[in-house]
Amino acid sequence: MMNVLVTGGAGYIGSHTVACLAKQGHTPVVYDNLCFGHRQAIEGVKFVEGDIRDRDLLRRTIREQAIEAVIHFAAFAYVGESVIDPGKYYHNNVVGTIELLEAIRAENVQKIVFSSTCATYGEPTTIPIDENTPQAPINPYGFSKLVVERALDDYAHAYGLQFAALRYFNASGCAIEGNLGEDHTPETHLIPLILQVALGQREQITIFGDDFDTPDGTCVRDYIHVDDLASAHVAALERLSPGTRWKINLGTGQGYSVREVIDSCRRITGHEIPAVDGPRREGDPPRLIAANDLAKQLLGWQPQHREIDTIVNSAWQWMSRHPNGYEAG
């Protein structure tokens, strides 16, 4: 069992991973500046409020908490914003991660699991996407994650760092146990946006493009439940060993279209959920589906919540009880 520093651990995926770590007998220590995270999501967990770029505080936290490994989530993750304000993304996502790597190197911590993304692939021409697919990100967010992957390689080569970079697809759903959820401001994920219509917080959901080369003309994505993401991070952490330099996709290996997700939300909520067609968004590929064979092989991992109705239901159970997020109690 390890003392694990979880940067960004008060955020959506981070908080679910913190819960999974504790359940598996590890001792998580959350390090978060609460820019997007929520204290309510990590009640009862040791917490340090701090910026990922504060190397001195990171080093002090690592020493005082006897940290043995790191799971690194802390990052800005809004694709559109990264195009408008790339400096913010490079400074936080890239410079911040280098500060973290220097801190753990100085304190002789050798294990790190990094939250990467399928956005490093850009617009792939082959589906499903495996780990050998060329990485050609089309926005600063995706490129910032790719830069970190390259830095991890270099740190592993030079300093013996053990790492797993987990490239995941569409994180979705809320804790099956019902105690943790998704609470973003602004919200950009499809499922909670649709459910906000069911809650009366939005008038309708807009479908961006209905003429893609897909069965119903709308984009198809690989939705992976947040509890499955959490378990994969813990599995990766527990399997790190000298020489480990993994880059692994996390997805279910199956896709659902925007219309299929809307229909699922209608079934689960019993609400009509008006939908309107809008223009395509620039850079939206028709399909993004993961090949997850490597995760199964290296991590002994299988997604447990693959069906879209299961994913949507977990989100609806959370959102219907917490219509204003964590602030609603």
CSV table of N, CA, C and O in Angstrom, one decimal, residues 156-246:
chain,number,residue,atom,x,y,z
A,156,ALA,N,12.3,9.3,-18.0
A,156,ALA,CA,12.5,7.9,-17.8
A,156,ALA,C,13.9,7.5,-18.2
A,156,ALA,O,14.6,6.7,-17.5
A,157,HIS,N,14.3,8.0,-19.4
A,157,HIS,CA,15.6,7.6,-20.0
A,157,HIS,C,16.7,8.1,-19.1
A,157,HIS,O,17.7,7.4,-18.8
A,158,ALA,N,16.6,9.4,-18.7
A,158,ALA,CA,17.7,10.0,-18.0
A,158,ALA,C,17.7,9.7,-16.5
A,158,ALA,O,18.8,9.6,-15.9
A,159,TYR,N,16.5,9.6,-15.9
A,159,TYR,CA,16.5,9.5,-14.4
A,159,TYR,C,15.8,8.3,-13.8
A,159,TYR,O,15.7,8.1,-12.6
A,160,GLY,N,15.4,7.4,-14.7
A,160,GLY,CA,14.8,6.1,-14.3
A,160,GLY,C,13.4,6.2,-13.8
A,160,GLY,O,12.9,5.4,-13.1
A,161,LEU,N,12.7,7.3,-14.3
A,161,LEU,CA,11.3,7.5,-13.9
A,161,LEU,C,10.4,6.3,-14.4
A,161,LEU,O,10.6,5.8,-15.6
A,162,GLN,N,9.5,5.8,-13.6
A,162,GLN,CA,8.5,4.8,-14.0
A,162,GLN,C,7.2,5.5,-14.3
A,162,GLN,O,6.7,6.1,-13.4
A,163,PHE,N,6.6,5.3,-15.5
A,163,PHE,CA,5.4,6.0,-15.7
A,163,PHE,C,4.4,5.2,-16.6
A,163,PHE,O,4.8,4.3,-17.3
A,164,ALA,N,3.2,5.7,-16.4
A,164,ALA,CA,2.1,5.2,-17.4
A,164,ALA,C,1.3,6.5,-17.8
A,164,ALA,O,0.9,7.2,-16.9
A,165,ALA,N,1.3,6.7,-19.1
A,165,ALA,CA,0.5,7.8,-19.6
A,165,ALA,C,-0.8,7.2,-20.2
A,165,ALA,O,-0.8,6.4,-21.1
A,166,LEU,N,-1.9,7.6,-19.6
A,166,LEU,CA,-3.2,6.9,-19.9
A,166,LEU,C,-4.0,7.9,-20.8
A,166,LEU,O,-4.4,9.0,-20.4
A,167,ARG,N,-4.2,7.5,-22.1
A,167,ARG,CA,-4.9,8.3,-23.1
A,167,ARG,C,-6.4,7.9,-23.1
A,167,ARG,O,-6.7,6.9,-23.7
A,168,TYR,N,-7.2,8.7,-22.4
A,168,TYR,CA,-8.6,8.2,-22.4
A,168,TYR,C,-9.5,9.0,-23.3
A,168,TYR,O,-9.2,10.1,-23.7
A,169,PHE,N,-10.6,8.4,-23.6
A,169,PHE,CA,-11.6,8.9,-24.5
A,169,PHE,C,-12.6,9.7,-23.8
A,169,PHE,O,-12.3,10.5,-22.9
A,170,ASN,N,-13.9,9.6,-24.0
A,170,ASN,CA,-14.9,10.5,-23.4
A,170,ASN,C,-15.2,10.0,-22.0
A,170,ASN,O,-16.1,9.1,-21.8
A,171,ALA,N,-14.6,10.7,-21.0
A,171,ALA,CA,-15.0,10.4,-19.6
A,171,ALA,C,-16.4,10.7,-19.4
A,171,ALA,O,-16.9,11.8,-19.8
A,172,SER,N,-17.2,9.9,-18.7
A,172,SER,CA,-18.6,10.1,-18.6
A,172,SER,C,-19.2,9.4,-17.3
A,172,SER,O,-18.5,8.5,-16.8
A,173,GLY,N,-20.4,9.7,-17.0
A,173,GLY,CA,-21.0,9.1,-15.9
A,173,GLY,C,-20.6,9.7,-14.5
A,173,GLY,O,-19.7,10.5,-14.4
A,174,CYS,N,-21.2,9.1,-13.5
A,174,CYS,CA,-20.9,9.5,-12.1
A,174,CYS,C,-20.8,8.2,-11.3
A,174,CYS,O,-21.2,7.1,-11.7
A,175,ALA,N,-20.2,8.3,-10.1
A,175,ALA,CA,-19.9,7.1,-9.3
A,175,ALA,C,-21.2,6.3,-9.2
A,175,ALA,O,-22.3,6.8,-8.8
A,176,ILE,N,-21.0,5.0,-9.4
A,176,ILE,CA,-22.1,4.1,-9.3
A,176,ILE,C,-22.7,4.1,-7.9
A,176,ILE,O,-23.9,3.9,-7.7
A,177,GLU,N,-21.9,4.3,-6.9
A,177,GLU,CA,-22.4,4.4,-5.5
A,177,GLU,C,-23.2,5.6,-5.2
A,177,GLU,O,-23.8,5.7,-4.2
A,178,GLY,N,-23.1,6.6,-6.1
A,178,GLY,CA,-23.9,7.8,-6.0
A,178,GLY,C,-23.4,8.9,-5.2
A,178,GLY,O,-24.0,10.0,-5.0
A,179,ASN,N,-22.2,8.8,-4.7
A,179,ASN,CA,-21.6,9.7,-3.7
A,179,ASN,C,-20.7,10.8,-4.4
A,179,ASN,O,-20.3,11.8,-3.8
A,180,LEU,N,-20.4,10.6,-5.7
A,180,LEU,CA,-19.5,11.5,-6.4
A,180,LEU,C,-20.1,11.8,-7.8
A,180,LEU,O,-20.8,10.9,-8.3
A,181,GLY,N,-19.9,13.0,-8.3
A,181,GLY,CA,-20.5,13.3,-9.6
A,181,GLY,C,-19.6,14.2,-10.4
A,181,GLY,O,-18.4,14.5,-10.1
A,182,GLU,N,-20.2,14.7,-11.5
A,182,GLU,CA,-19.6,15.6,-12.4
A,182,GLU,C,-20.1,17.0,-12.2
A,182,GLU,O,-21.3,17.2,-12.3
A,183,ASP,N,-19.2,18.0,-12.0
A,183,ASP,CA,-19.7,19.3,-11.7
A,183,ASP,C,-18.6,20.3,-12.3
A,183,ASP,O,-17.7,20.7,-11.7
A,184,HIS,N,-18.9,20.7,-13.6
A,184,HIS,CA,-18.0,21.6,-14.3
A,184,HIS,C,-18.6,22.9,-14.5
A,184,HIS,O,-19.8,23.0,-14.8
A,185,THR,N,-17.8,24.0,-14.4
A,185,THR,CA,-18.3,25.3,-14.8
A,185,THR,C,-17.2,26.0,-15.7
A,185,THR,O,-16.1,26.3,-15.2
A,186,PRO,N,-17.4,26.1,-17.0
A,186,PRO,CA,-18.6,25.7,-17.7
A,186,PRO,C,-18.7,24.2,-18.0
A,186,PRO,O,-17.6,23.6,-18.0
A,187,GLU,N,-19.8,23.7,-18.2
A,187,GLU,CA,-20.0,22.3,-18.6
A,187,GLU,C,-19.9,22.2,-20.1
A,187,GLU,O,-20.5,22.9,-20.9
A,188,THR,N,-19.1,21.2,-20.6
A,188,THR,CA,-18.9,21.0,-22.0
A,188,THR,C,-19.2,19.6,-22.4
A,188,THR,O,-19.2,19.3,-23.6
A,189,HIS,N,-19.3,18.7,-21.4
A,189,HIS,CA,-19.5,17.2,-21.8
A,189,HIS,C,-21.0,17.0,-22.2
A,189,HIS,O,-21.9,17.6,-21.6
A,190,LEU,N,-21.1,16.1,-23.2
A,190,LEU,CA,-22.4,15.9,-23.8
A,190,LEU,C,-23.5,15.4,-22.9
A,190,LEU,O,-24.6,16.0,-22.8
A,191,ILE,N,-23.2,14.4,-22.1
A,191,ILE,CA,-24.2,13.8,-21.3
A,191,ILE,C,-24.8,14.8,-20.2
A,191,ILE,O,-26.0,14.9,-20.2
A,192,PRO,N,-24.0,15.4,-19.5
A,192,PRO,CA,-24.6,16.4,-18.5
A,192,PRO,C,-25.3,17.6,-19.2
A,192,PRO,O,-26.3,18.1,-18.7
A,193,LEU,N,-24.8,18.0,-20.4
A,193,LEU,CA,-25.5,19.0,-21.1
A,193,LEU,C,-26.9,18.6,-21.5
A,193,LEU,O,-27.9,19.3,-21.4
A,194,ILE,N,-27.0,17.3,-21.9
A,194,ILE,CA,-28.4,16.8,-22.3
A,194,ILE,C,-29.2,16.7,-21.0
A,194,ILE,O,-30.4,17.1,-21.0
A,195,LEU,N,-28.7,16.2,-19.9
A,195,LEU,CA,-29.4,16.1,-18.7
A,195,LEU,C,-29.8,17.4,-18.1
A,195,LEU,O,-30.9,17.5,-17.4
A,196,GLN,N,-29.1,18.5,-18.4
A,196,GLN,CA,-29.5,19.8,-18.0
A,196,GLN,C,-30.8,20.2,-18.7
A,196,GLN,O,-31.6,20.9,-18.1
A,197,VAL,N,-31.0,19.7,-19.9
A,197,VAL,CA,-32.3,20.0,-20.5
A,197,VAL,C,-33.4,19.3,-19.8
A,197,VAL,O,-34.5,19.8,-19.5
A,198,ALA,N,-33.2,18.0,-19.4
A,198,ALA,CA,-34.2,17.3,-18.6
A,198,ALA,C,-34.5,17.9,-17.3
A,198,ALA,O,-35.6,17.9,-16.8
A,199,LEU,N,-33.5,18.6,-16.7
A,199,LEU,CA,-33.7,19.3,-15.4
A,199,LEU,C,-34.3,20.7,-15.6
A,199,LEU,O,-34.6,21.3,-14.6
A,200,GLY,N,-34.5,21.1,-16.9
A,200,GLY,CA,-35.1,22.4,-17.1
A,200,GLY,C,-34.1,23.5,-17.0
A,200,GLY,O,-34.5,24.7,-17.0
A,201,GLN,N,-32.8,23.2,-17.0
A,201,GLN,CA,-31.8,24.2,-16.9
A,201,GLN,C,-31.3,24.7,-18.3
A,201,GLN,O,-30.7,25.8,-18.4
A,202,ARG,N,-31.7,24.0,-19.3
A,202,ARG,CA,-31.5,24.4,-20.7
A,202,ARG,C,-32.8,24.1,-21.5
A,202,ARG,O,-33.5,23.2,-21.2
A,203,GLU,N,-33.0,24.9,-22.6
A,203,GLU,CA,-34.2,24.7,-23.4
A,203,GLU,C,-34.1,23.5,-24.3
A,203,GLU,O,-35.1,22.8,-24.5
A,204,GLN,N,-32.9,23.3,-24.8
A,204,GLN,CA,-32.7,22.2,-25.8
A,204,GLN,C,-31.2,21.9,-25.9
A,204,GLN,O,-30.4,22.6,-25.3
A,205,ILE,N,-31.0,20.8,-26.6
A,205,ILE,CA,-29.6,20.4,-26.8
A,205,ILE,C,-29.3,20.6,-28.3
A,205,ILE,O,-30.2,20.2,-29.2
A,206,THR,N,-28.2,21.1,-28.7
A,206,THR,CA,-27.8,21.3,-30.1
A,206,THR,C,-26.9,20.1,-30.6
A,206,THR,O,-26.0,19.8,-29.9
A,207,ILE,N,-27.3,19.6,-31.7
A,207,ILE,CA,-26.5,18.5,-32.3
A,207,ILE,C,-25.6,19.2,-33.4
A,207,ILE,O,-26.1,19.8,-34.4
A,208,PHE,N,-24.3,19.2,-33.2
A,208,PHE,CA,-23.4,19.9,-34.1
A,208,PHE,C,-23.0,19.0,-35.2
A,208,PHE,O,-22.0,18.3,-35.2
A,209,GLY,N,-23.8,19.0,-36.3
A,209,GLY,CA,-23.5,18.3,-37.5
A,209,GLY,C,-24.4,17.0,-37.6
A,209,GLY,O,-24.3,16.2,-36.6
A,210,ASP,N,-25.1,16.8,-38.7
A,210,ASP,CA,-25.9,15.6,-38.8
A,210,ASP,C,-25.7,15.0,-40.2
A,210,ASP,O,-26.5,14.2,-40.7
A,211,ASP,N,-24.5,15.3,-40.8
A,211,ASP,CA,-24.2,14.8,-42.1
A,211,ASP,C,-22.8,14.1,-42.1
A,211,ASP,O,-22.1,14.1,-43.2
A,212,PHE,N,-22.4,13.6,-41.0
A,212,PHE,CA,-21.1,12.8,-40.9
A,212,PHE,C,-21.3,11.4,-41.5
A,212,PHE,O,-22.5,10.9,-41.6
A,213,ASP,N,-20.2,10.8,-41.9
A,213,ASP,CA,-20.3,9.5,-42.4
A,213,ASP,C,-20.4,8.4,-41.3
A,213,ASP,O,-19.5,7.7,-41.0
A,214,THR,N,-21.6,8.5,-40.7
A,214,THR,CA,-21.9,7.6,-39.6
A,214,THR,C,-23.3,7.1,-39.8
A,214,THR,O,-24.0,7.6,-40.6
A,215,PRO,N,-23.7,6.0,-39.1
A,215,PRO,CA,-25.1,5.4,-39.4
A,215,PRO,C,-26.2,6.4,-39.3
A,215,PRO,O,-27.2,6.4,-40.1
A,216,ASP,N,-26.2,7.4,-38.3
A,216,ASP,CA,-27.3,8.3,-38.3
A,216,ASP,C,-26.8,9.8,-38.6
A,216,ASP,O,-27.6,10.7,-38.3
A,217,GLY,N,-25.6,9.9,-39.0
A,217,GLY,CA,-25.1,11.2,-39.5
A,217,GLY,C,-24.5,12.1,-38.4
A,217,GLY,O,-23.9,13.2,-38.6
A,218,THR,N,-24.6,11.6,-37.1
A,218,THR,CA,-24.0,12.4,-36.0
A,218,THR,C,-22.7,11.7,-35.5
A,218,THR,O,-22.5,10.5,-35.7
A,219,CYS,N,-21.9,12.5,-34.8
A,219,CYS,CA,-20.6,12.0,-34.4
A,219,CYS,C,-20.7,10.8,-33.4
A,219,CYS,O,-21.6,10.8,-32.6
A,220,VAL,N,-19.8,9.9,-33.6
A,220,VAL,CA,-19.7,8.7,-32.7
A,220,VAL,C,-18.5,8.8,-31.8
A,220,VAL,O,-17.4,9.1,-32.3
A,221,ARG,N,-18.7,8.6,-30.5
A,221,ARG,CA,-17.6,8.7,-29.5
A,221,ARG,C,-17.6,7.4,-28.6
A,221,ARG,O,-18.7,6.8,-28.4
A,222,ASP,N,-16.5,7.2,-28.0
A,222,ASP,CA,-16.3,6.1,-27.1
A,222,ASP,C,-16.4,6.7,-25.7
A,222,ASP,O,-15.6,7.4,-25.2
A,223,TYR,N,-17.5,6.3,-25.0
A,223,TYR,CA,-17.8,6.9,-23.7
A,223,TYR,C,-17.4,5.9,-22.6
A,223,TYR,O,-17.9,4.7,-22.6
A,224,ILE,N,-16.4,6.3,-21.8
A,224,ILE,CA,-15.9,5.4,-20.8
A,224,ILE,C,-16.3,5.9,-19.4
A,224,ILE,O,-16.1,7.1,-19.1
A,225,HIS,N,-16.9,5.0,-18.6
A,225,HIS,CA,-17.4,5.5,-17.3
A,225,HIS,C,-16.3,5.9,-16.4
A,225,HIS,O,-15.2,5.2,-16.3
A,226,VAL,N,-16.5,6.9,-15.6
A,226,VAL,CA,-15.4,7.5,-14.7
A,226,VAL,C,-15.0,6.5,-13.7
A,226,VAL,O,-13.8,6.5,-13.3
A,227,ASP,N,-15.8,5.6,-13.2
A,227,ASP,CA,-15.3,4.6,-12.3
A,227,ASP,C,-14.3,3.6,-12.9
A,227,ASP,O,-13.4,3.1,-12.3
A,228,ASP,N,-14.6,3.3,-14.2
A,228,ASP,CA,-13.6,2.5,-15.0
A,228,ASP,C,-12.3,3.2,-15.2
A,228,ASP,O,-11.2,2.6,-15.1
A,229,LEU,N,-12.4,4.5,-15.5
A,229,LEU,CA,-11.1,5.3,-15.6
A,229,LEU,C,-10.4,5.2,-14.3
A,229,LEU,O,-9.1,5.0,-14.2
A,230,ALA,N,-11.1,5.4,-13.2
A,230,ALA,CA,-10.4,5.4,-11.8
A,230,ALA,C,-9.7,4.1,-11.6
A,230,ALA,O,-8.6,4.1,-11.1
A,231,SER,N,-10.4,3.0,-11.8
A,231,SER,CA,-9.8,1.7,-11.6
A,231,SER,C,-8.6,1.4,-12.4
A,231,SER,O,-7.6,0.8,-12.0
A,232,ALA,N,-8.6,2.0,-13.7
A,232,ALA,CA,-7.5,1.8,-14.5
A,232,ALA,C,-6.2,2.6,-14.0
A,232,ALA,O,-5.1,2.1,-14.1
A,233,HIS,N,-6.5,3.8,-13.5
A,233,HIS,CA,-5.4,4.5,-12.9
A,233,HIS,C,-4.7,3.8,-11.7
A,233,HIS,O,-3.5,3.7,-11.6
A,234,VAL,N,-5.6,3.2,-10.9
A,234,VAL,CA,-5.0,2.5,-9.7
A,234,VAL,C,-4.3,1.2,-10.2
A,234,VAL,O,-3.2,0.9,-9.7
A,235,ALA,N,-4.9,0.5,-11.2
A,235,ALA,CA,-4.2,-0.7,-11.7
A,235,ALA,C,-2.8,-0.3,-12.3
A,235,ALA,O,-1.9,-1.1,-12.1
A,236,ALA,N,-2.8,0.8,-13.0
A,236,ALA,CA,-1.5,1.2,-13.6
A,236,ALA,C,-0.5,1.5,-12.5
A,236,ALA,O,0.7,1.1,-12.6
A,237,LEU,N,-0.9,2.3,-11.5
A,237,LEU,CA,0.0,2.6,-10.4
A,237,LEU,C,0.5,1.4,-9.7
A,237,LEU,O,1.8,1.3,-9.4
A,238,GLU,N,-0.3,0.4,-9.5
A,238,GLU,CA,0.1,-0.8,-8.8
A,238,GLU,C,1.1,-1.7,-9.6
A,238,GLU,O,1.8,-2.5,-9.0
A,239,ARG,N,1.1,-1.5,-10.9
A,239,ARG,CA,1.9,-2.3,-11.8
A,239,ARG,C,3.2,-1.6,-12.2
A,239,ARG,O,4.0,-2.2,-13.0
A,240,LEU,N,3.4,-0.4,-11.8
A,240,LEU,CA,4.6,0.3,-12.2
A,240,LEU,C,5.8,-0.4,-11.6
A,240,LEU,O,5.8,-0.9,-10.5
A,241,SER,N,6.9,-0.6,-12.4
A,241,SER,CA,8.1,-1.2,-11.9
A,241,SER,C,9.3,-0.6,-12.7
A,241,SER,O,9.1,0.1,-13.7
A,242,PRO,N,10.5,-0.8,-12.3
A,242,PRO,CA,11.7,-0.3,-13.0
A,242,PRO,C,11.6,-0.6,-14.5
A,242,PRO,O,11.4,-1.7,-14.9
A,243,GLY,N,11.8,0.4,-15.3
A,243,GLY,CA,11.7,0.3,-16.8
A,243,GLY,C,10.4,0.5,-17.4
A,243,GLY,O,10.2,0.5,-18.6
A,244,THR,N,9.3,0.6,-16.6
A,244,THR,CA,8.0,0.8,-17.1
A,244,THR,C,7.8,2.2,-17.8
A,244,THR,O,8.1,3.2,-17.1
A,245,ARG,N,7.4,2.2,-19.0
A,245,ARG,CA,7.2,3.4,-19.8
A,245,ARG,C,6.0,3.2,-20.7
A,245,ARG,O,6.1,3.0,-21.9
A,246,TRP,N,4.8,3.2,-20.1
A,246,TRP,CA,3.6,2.8,-20.8
A,246,TRP,C,2.9,4.0,-21.3
A,246,TRP,O,2.7,5.0,-20.7
